[in-house]
Short mmCIF file of C-alpha atoms in Angstrom, two decimals:
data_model
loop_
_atom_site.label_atom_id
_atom_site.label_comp_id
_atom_site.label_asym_id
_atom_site.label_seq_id
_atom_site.Cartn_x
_atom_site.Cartn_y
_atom_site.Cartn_z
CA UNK A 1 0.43 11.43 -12.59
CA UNK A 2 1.69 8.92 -14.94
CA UNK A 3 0.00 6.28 -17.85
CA UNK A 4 1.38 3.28 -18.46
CA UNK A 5 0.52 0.44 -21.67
CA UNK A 6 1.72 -2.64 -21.32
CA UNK A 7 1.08 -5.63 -24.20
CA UNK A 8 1.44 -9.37 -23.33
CA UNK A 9 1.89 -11.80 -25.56
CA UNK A 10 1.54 -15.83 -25.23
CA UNK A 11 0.75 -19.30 -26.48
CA UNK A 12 -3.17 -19.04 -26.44
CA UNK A 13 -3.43 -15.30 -25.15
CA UNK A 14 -2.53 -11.78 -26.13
CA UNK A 15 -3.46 -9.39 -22.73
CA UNK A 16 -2.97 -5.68 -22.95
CA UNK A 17 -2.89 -3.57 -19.55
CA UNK A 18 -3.58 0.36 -19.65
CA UNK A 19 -3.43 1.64 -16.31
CA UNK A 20 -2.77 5.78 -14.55
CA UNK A 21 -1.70 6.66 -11.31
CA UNK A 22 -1.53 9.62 -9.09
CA UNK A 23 -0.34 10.65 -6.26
CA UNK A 24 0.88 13.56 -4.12
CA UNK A 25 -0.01 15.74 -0.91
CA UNK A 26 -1.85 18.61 0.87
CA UNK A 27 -0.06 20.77 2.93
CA UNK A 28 -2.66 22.31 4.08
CA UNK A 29 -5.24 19.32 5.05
CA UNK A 30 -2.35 17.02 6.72
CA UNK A 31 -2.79 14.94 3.98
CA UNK A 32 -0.99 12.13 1.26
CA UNK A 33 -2.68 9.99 -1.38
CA UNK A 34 -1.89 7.69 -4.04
CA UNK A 35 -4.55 5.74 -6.78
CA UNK A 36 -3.81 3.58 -9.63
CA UNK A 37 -6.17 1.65 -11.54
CA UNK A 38 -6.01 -0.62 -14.80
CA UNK A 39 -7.75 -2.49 -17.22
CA UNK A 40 -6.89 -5.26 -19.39
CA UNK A 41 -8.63 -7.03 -22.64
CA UNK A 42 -7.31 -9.05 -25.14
CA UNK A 43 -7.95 -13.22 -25.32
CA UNK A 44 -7.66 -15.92 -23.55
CA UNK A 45 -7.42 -19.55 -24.24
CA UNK A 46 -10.06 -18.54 -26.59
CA UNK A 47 -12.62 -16.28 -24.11
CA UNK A 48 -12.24 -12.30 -23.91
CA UNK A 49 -10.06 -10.78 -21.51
CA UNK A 50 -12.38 -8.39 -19.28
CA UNK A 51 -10.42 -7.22 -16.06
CA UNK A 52 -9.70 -4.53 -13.85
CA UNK A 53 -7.80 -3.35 -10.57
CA UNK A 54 -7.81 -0.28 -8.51
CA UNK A 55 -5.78 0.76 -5.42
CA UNK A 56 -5.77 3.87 -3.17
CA UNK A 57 -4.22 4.68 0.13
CA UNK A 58 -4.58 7.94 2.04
CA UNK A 59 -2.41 9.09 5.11
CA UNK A 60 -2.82 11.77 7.63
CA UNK A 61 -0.49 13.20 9.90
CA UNK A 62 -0.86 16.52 12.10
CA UNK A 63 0.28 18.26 14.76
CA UNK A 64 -1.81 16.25 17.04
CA UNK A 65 -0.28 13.28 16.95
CA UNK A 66 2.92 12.46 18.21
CA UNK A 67 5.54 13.73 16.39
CA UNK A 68 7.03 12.07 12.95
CA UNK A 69 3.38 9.94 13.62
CA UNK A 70 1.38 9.16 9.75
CA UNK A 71 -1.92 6.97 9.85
CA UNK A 72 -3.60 5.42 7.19
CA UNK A 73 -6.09 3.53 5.15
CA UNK A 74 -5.80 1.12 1.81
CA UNK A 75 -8.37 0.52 -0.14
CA UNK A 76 -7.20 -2.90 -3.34
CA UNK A 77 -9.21 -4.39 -5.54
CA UNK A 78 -8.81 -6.60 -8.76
CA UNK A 79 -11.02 -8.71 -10.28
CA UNK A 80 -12.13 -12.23 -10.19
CA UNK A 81 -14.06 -14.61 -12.70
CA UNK A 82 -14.03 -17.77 -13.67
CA UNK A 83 -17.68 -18.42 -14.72
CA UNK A 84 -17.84 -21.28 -17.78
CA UNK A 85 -21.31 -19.53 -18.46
CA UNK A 86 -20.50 -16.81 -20.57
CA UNK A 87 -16.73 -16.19 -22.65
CA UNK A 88 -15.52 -14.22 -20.53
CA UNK A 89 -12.14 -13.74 -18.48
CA UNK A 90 -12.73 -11.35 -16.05
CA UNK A 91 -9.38 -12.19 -13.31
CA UNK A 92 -7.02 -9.52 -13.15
CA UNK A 93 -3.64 -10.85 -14.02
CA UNK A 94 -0.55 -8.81 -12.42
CA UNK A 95 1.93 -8.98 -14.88
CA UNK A 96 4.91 -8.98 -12.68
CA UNK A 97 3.94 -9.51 -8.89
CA UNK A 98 5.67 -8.03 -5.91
CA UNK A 99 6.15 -9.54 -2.92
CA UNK A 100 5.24 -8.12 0.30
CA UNK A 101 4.57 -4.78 -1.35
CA UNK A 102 0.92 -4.18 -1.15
CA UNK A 103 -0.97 -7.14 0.99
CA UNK A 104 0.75 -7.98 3.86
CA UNK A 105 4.32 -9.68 4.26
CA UNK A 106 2.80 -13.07 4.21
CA UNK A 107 1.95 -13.06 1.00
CA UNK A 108 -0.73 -15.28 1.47
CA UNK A 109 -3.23 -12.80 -1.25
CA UNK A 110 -2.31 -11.62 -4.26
CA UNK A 111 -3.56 -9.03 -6.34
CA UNK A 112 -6.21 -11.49 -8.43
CA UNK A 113 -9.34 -11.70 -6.91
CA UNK A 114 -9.32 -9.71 -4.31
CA UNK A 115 -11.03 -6.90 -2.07
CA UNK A 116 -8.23 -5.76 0.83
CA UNK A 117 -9.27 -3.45 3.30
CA UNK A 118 -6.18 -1.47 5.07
CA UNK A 119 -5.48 0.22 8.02
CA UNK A 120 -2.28 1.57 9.93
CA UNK A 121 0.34 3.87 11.99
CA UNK A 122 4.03 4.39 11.21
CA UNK A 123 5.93 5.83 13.71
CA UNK A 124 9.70 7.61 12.87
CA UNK A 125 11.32 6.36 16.10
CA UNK A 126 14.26 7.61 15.55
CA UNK A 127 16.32 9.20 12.92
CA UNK A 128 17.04 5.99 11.49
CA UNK A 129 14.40 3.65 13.05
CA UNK A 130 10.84 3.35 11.33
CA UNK A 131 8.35 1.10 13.10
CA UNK A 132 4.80 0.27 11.34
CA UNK A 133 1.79 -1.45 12.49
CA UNK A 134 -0.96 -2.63 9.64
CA UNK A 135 -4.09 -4.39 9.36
CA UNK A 136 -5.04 -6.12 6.23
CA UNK A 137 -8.59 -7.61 5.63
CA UNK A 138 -8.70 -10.12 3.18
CA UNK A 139 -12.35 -11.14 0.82
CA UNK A 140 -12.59 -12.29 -2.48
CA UNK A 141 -13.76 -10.25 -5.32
CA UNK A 142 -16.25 -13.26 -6.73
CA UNK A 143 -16.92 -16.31 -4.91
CA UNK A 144 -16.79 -17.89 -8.54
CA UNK A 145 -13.27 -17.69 -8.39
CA UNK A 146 -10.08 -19.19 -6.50
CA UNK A 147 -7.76 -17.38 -3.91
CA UNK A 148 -4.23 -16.69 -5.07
CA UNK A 149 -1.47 -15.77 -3.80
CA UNK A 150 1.84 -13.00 -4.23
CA UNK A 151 3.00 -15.04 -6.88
CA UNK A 152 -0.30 -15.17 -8.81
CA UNK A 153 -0.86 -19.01 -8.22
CA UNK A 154 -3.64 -20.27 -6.69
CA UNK A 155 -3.56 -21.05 -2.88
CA UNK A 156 -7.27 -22.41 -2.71
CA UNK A 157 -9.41 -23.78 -5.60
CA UNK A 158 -13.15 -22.03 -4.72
CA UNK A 159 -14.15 -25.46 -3.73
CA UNK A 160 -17.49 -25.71 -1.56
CA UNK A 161 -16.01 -22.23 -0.11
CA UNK A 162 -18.88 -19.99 -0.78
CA UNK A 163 -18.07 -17.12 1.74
CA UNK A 164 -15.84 -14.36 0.47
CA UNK A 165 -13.98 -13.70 3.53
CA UNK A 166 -10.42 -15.10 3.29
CA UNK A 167 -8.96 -13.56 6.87
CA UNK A 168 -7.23 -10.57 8.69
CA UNK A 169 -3.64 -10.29 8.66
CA UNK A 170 -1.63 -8.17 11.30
CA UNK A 171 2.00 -7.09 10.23
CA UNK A 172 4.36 -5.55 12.67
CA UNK A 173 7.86 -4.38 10.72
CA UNK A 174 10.76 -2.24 12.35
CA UNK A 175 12.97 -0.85 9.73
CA UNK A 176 16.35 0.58 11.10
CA UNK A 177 18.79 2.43 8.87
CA UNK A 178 22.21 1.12 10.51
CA UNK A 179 24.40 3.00 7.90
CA UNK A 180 24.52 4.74 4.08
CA UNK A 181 24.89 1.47 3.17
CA UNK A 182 22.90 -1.25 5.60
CA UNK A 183 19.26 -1.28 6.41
CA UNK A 184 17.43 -3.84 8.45
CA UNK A 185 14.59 -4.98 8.77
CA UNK A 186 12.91 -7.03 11.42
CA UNK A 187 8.99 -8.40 11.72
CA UNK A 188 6.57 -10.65 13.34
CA UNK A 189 3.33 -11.36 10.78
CA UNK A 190 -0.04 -12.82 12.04
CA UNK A 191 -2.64 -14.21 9.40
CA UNK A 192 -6.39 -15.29 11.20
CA UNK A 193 -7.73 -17.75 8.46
CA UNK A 194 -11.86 -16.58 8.10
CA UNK A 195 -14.83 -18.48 6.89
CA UNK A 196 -13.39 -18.74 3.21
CA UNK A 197 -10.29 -20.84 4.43
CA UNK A 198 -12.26 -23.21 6.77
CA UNK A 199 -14.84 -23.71 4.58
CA UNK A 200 -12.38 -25.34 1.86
CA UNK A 201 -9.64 -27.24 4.07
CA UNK A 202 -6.92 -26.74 6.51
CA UNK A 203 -7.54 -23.51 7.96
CA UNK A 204 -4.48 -22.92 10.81
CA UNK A 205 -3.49 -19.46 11.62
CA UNK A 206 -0.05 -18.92 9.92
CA UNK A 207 2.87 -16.91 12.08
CA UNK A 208 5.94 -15.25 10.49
CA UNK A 209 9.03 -14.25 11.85
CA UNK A 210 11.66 -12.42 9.87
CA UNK A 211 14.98 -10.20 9.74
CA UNK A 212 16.50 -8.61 6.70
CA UNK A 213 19.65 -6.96 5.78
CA UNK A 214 20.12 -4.87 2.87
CA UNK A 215 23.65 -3.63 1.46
CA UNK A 216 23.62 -1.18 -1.08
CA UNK A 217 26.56 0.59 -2.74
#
């Protein structure tokens, strides 16, 4: 378990971040977990910084599943606000986004304004060959606010969109250890746009195709 503060300072706001995670596993239950959660306050182009995230995963594996075989659910959420009623900011800002890392290899959602539901299987083919299958469904945390994406930008203004659901995104990824030093990576990505999408413009599914190679020394 770890704490972390981290201080932000800018032309027109000052946002500090204190967040904890913890993770680790029981033996006897099958079981691994992880949480983290933060807060932030400080200003704002004059309004008060009131935000939050939290994130949790658990995975099971047991002797009755196939062997090397770990399943598991995601639970992500950060806030969203952009009310001009009160003074208020209450959208979580992530600091320094990571893509791919926690909502699907699109990146279509980022951690702002979000509610992600997870599920999936990871299967240790081989030695070196991992192959994972997840499920990703996407909502926004207030209809108030936009939808943004990896980077923290925003993909869709809130518009006329007043439903929350932004879509389901289905992420198949084979990562194969060729040597000490290569790894690949290959993956086909599927993102089903839902009634947030349509509601506020072009609303095609979006397909993604990928391979990756890694060299480390």
């Amino acid at each position: 378990m770890y704490f972390l503060q981290c201080d932000l300072d800018a032309k027109d706001e000052t946002r500090r971040t204190f967040g904890a995670r913890i993770h680790g596993e029981s033996d006897s239950l099958n079981l691994d977990y992880e949480a983290e959660f933060a807060t932030q306050t400080g200003s704002s182009m004059g309004k008060e910084i009131d935000a939050s995230m939290f994130a949790a995963q658990f995975g099971y594996r047991s002797k009755a599943l196939p062997k090397n075989m770990r399943i598991w659910i995601g639970f992500d959420y950060a806030s969203g606000d952009r009310s001009a009623e009160d003074n208020k900011d209450g959208t979580f800002d992530q600091l320094f986004p990571l893509g791919h890392a926690y909502l699907g290899y699109i990146d279509m959602v980022g951690r702002k304004n979000t509610l992600s539901y997870s599920q999936g299987v990871s299967l240790q083919a081989t030695k070196r060959t991992t192959v994972t299958l997840a499920l990703h469904q996407f909502r926004r945390a207030r209809d108030t606010d936009a939808l943004y994406n990896a980077g923290g930008a925003v993909a869709r203004e809130p518009g006329n969109g007043l439903s929350r659901k932004v879509g389901n995104e289905l992420d198949l990824s084979i990562s194969h250890k060729y040597s000490d030093h290569v790894n690949l990576l290959f993956g086909l990505s599927h993102l089903r746009p839902d009634d947030f999408i349509e509601q506020t413009g072009a609303s095609e599914s979006i397909r993604f195709a990928y391979a990756q190679a890694v060299f480390t020394y």
